[in-house]
Amino acid sequence: MQKLDDLVLNASPEELTKIQEIDYLTQMEGLSFYDVYVDSSSLINQSIKKSFRKS
């Protein structure tokens, strides 16, 4: 969560616009932007671990 906080706090105006759009879309789906970020990070980490195991 700290990484996401830092991302938002240090974002440029253009990046904030993109983050706001993503936040709006996740809310329309009934999800939290933070939850989606955390879930996607864990999915990415799982994919990386799986690819290393295959090597």
GROMACS .gro file of N, CA and C in nm, residues 2-40:
model
  117
    2GLN      N    1   0.201   0.119   0.068
    2GLN     CA    2   0.289   0.235   0.072
    2GLN      C    3   0.337   0.271  -0.068
    3LYS      N    4   0.365   0.170  -0.151
    3LYS     CA    5   0.409   0.196  -0.288
    3LYS      C    6   0.302   0.271  -0.367
    4LEU      N    7   0.178   0.232  -0.348
    4LEU     CA    8   0.068   0.299  -0.418
    4LEU      C    9   0.050   0.442  -0.366
    5ASP      N   10   0.062   0.460  -0.235
    5ASP     CA   11   0.055   0.595  -0.178
    5ASP      C   12   0.164   0.683  -0.239
    6ASP      N   13   0.286   0.630  -0.246
    6ASP     CA   14   0.397   0.706  -0.304
    6ASP      C   15   0.371   0.737  -0.451
    7LEU      N   16   0.318   0.641  -0.523
    7LEU     CA   17   0.288   0.661  -0.664
    7LEU      C   18   0.191   0.778  -0.683
    8VAL      N   19   0.086   0.780  -0.602
    8VAL     CA   20  -0.014   0.885  -0.612
    8VAL      C   21   0.044   1.019  -0.567
    9LEU      N   22   0.114   1.020  -0.455
    9LEU     CA   23   0.167   1.145  -0.401
    9LEU      C   24   0.274   1.208  -0.490
   10ASN      N   25   0.346   1.126  -0.564
   10ASN     CA   26   0.455   1.176  -0.649
   10ASN      C   27   0.418   1.183  -0.797
   11ALA      N   28   0.292   1.163  -0.828
   11ALA     CA   29   0.248   1.160  -0.968
   11ALA      C   30   0.245   1.300  -1.028
   12SER      N   31   0.275   1.304  -1.156
   12SER     CA   32   0.262   1.429  -1.231
   12SER      C   33   0.113   1.454  -1.256
   13PRO      N   34   0.077   1.575  -1.298
   13PRO     CA   35  -0.064   1.602  -1.327
   13PRO      C   36  -0.122   1.504  -1.430
   14GLU      N   37  -0.043   1.468  -1.531
   14GLU     CA   38  -0.090   1.373  -1.633
   14GLU      C   39  -0.112   1.235  -1.573
   15GLU      N   40  -0.018   1.193  -1.488
   15GLU     CA   41  -0.032   1.062  -1.423
   15GLU      C   42  -0.151   1.061  -1.329
   16LEU      N   43  -0.174   1.172  -1.258
   16LEU     CA   44  -0.290   1.179  -1.169
   16LEU      C   45  -0.420   1.167  -1.245
   17THR      N   46  -0.425   1.226  -1.363
   17THR     CA   47  -0.544   1.215  -1.448
   17THR      C   48  -0.570   1.068  -1.483
   18LYS      N   49  -0.466   0.995  -1.517
   18LYS     CA   50  -0.481   0.853  -1.550
   18LYS      C   51  -0.522   0.773  -1.428
   19ILE      N   52  -0.462   0.804  -1.314
   19ILE     CA   53  -0.496   0.734  -1.190
   19ILE      C   54  -0.642   0.760  -1.154
   20GLN      N   55  -0.687   0.884  -1.170
   20GLN     CA   56  -0.826   0.917  -1.140
   20GLN      C   57  -0.921   0.841  -1.231
   21GLU      N   58  -0.884   0.828  -1.358
   21GLU     CA   59  -0.969   0.753  -1.451
   21GLU      C   60  -0.978   0.606  -1.411
   22ILE      N   61  -0.865   0.549  -1.375
   22ILE     CA   62  -0.863   0.409  -1.331
   22ILE      C   63  -0.944   0.393  -1.203
   23ASP      N   64  -0.928   0.488  -1.110
   23ASP     CA   65  -1.003   0.484  -0.984
   23ASP      C   66  -1.153   0.490  -1.012
   24TYR      N   67  -1.193   0.577  -1.101
   24TYR     CA   68  -1.335   0.589  -1.137
   24TYR      C   69  -1.387   0.458  -1.195
   25LEU      N   70  -1.310   0.399  -1.286
   25LEU     CA   71  -1.354   0.273  -1.349
   25LEU      C   72  -1.364   0.160  -1.248
   26THR      N   73  -1.270   0.153  -1.155
   26THR     CA   74  -1.277   0.046  -1.054
   26THR      C   75  -1.396   0.067  -0.963
   27GLN      N   76  -1.426   0.194  -0.930
   27GLN     CA   77  -1.543   0.221  -0.846
   27GLN      C   78  -1.672   0.183  -0.918
   28MET      N   79  -1.677   0.205  -1.048
   28MET     CA   80  -1.795   0.168  -1.127
   28MET      C   81  -1.816   0.016  -1.126
   29GLU      N   82  -1.708  -0.058  -1.108
   29GLU     CA   83  -1.715  -0.204  -1.099
   29GLU      C   84  -1.740  -0.251  -0.956
   30GLY      N   85  -1.751  -0.155  -0.864
   30GLY     CA   86  -1.774  -0.189  -0.723
   30GLY      C   87  -1.649  -0.231  -0.650
   31LEU      N   88  -1.534  -0.192  -0.704
   31LEU     CA   89  -1.406  -0.231  -0.645
   31LEU      C   90  -1.333  -0.109  -0.592
   32SER      N   91  -1.235  -0.134  -0.509
   32SER     CA   92  -1.148  -0.029  -0.458
   32SER      C   93  -1.021  -0.024  -0.541
   33PHE      N   94  -0.976   0.095  -0.574
   33PHE     CA   95  -0.851   0.111  -0.650
   33PHE      C   96  -0.737   0.042  -0.577
   34TYR      N   97  -0.730   0.057  -0.444
   34TYR     CA   98  -0.624  -0.007  -0.366
   34TYR      C   99  -0.634  -0.159  -0.374
   35ASP      N  100  -0.755  -0.213  -0.363
   35ASP     CA  101  -0.772  -0.358  -0.371
   35ASP      C  102  -0.728  -0.412  -0.506
   36VAL      N  103  -0.764  -0.342  -0.612
   36VAL     CA  104  -0.726  -0.386  -0.746
   36VAL      C  105  -0.574  -0.381  -0.761
   37TYR      N  106  -0.513  -0.275  -0.711
   37TYR     CA  107  -0.367  -0.262  -0.718
   37TYR      C  108  -0.299  -0.375  -0.642
   38VAL      N  109  -0.345  -0.400  -0.520
   38VAL     CA  110  -0.285  -0.507  -0.439
   38VAL      C  111  -0.305  -0.643  -0.505
   39ASP      N  112  -0.426  -0.669  -0.556
   39ASP     CA  113  -0.452  -0.796  -0.622
   39ASP      C  114  -0.368  -0.810  -0.749
   40SER      N  115  -0.354  -0.704  -0.827
   40SER     CA  116  -0.276  -0.714  -0.949
   40SER      C  117  -0.129  -0.734  -0.917
   0.00000   0.00000   0.00000
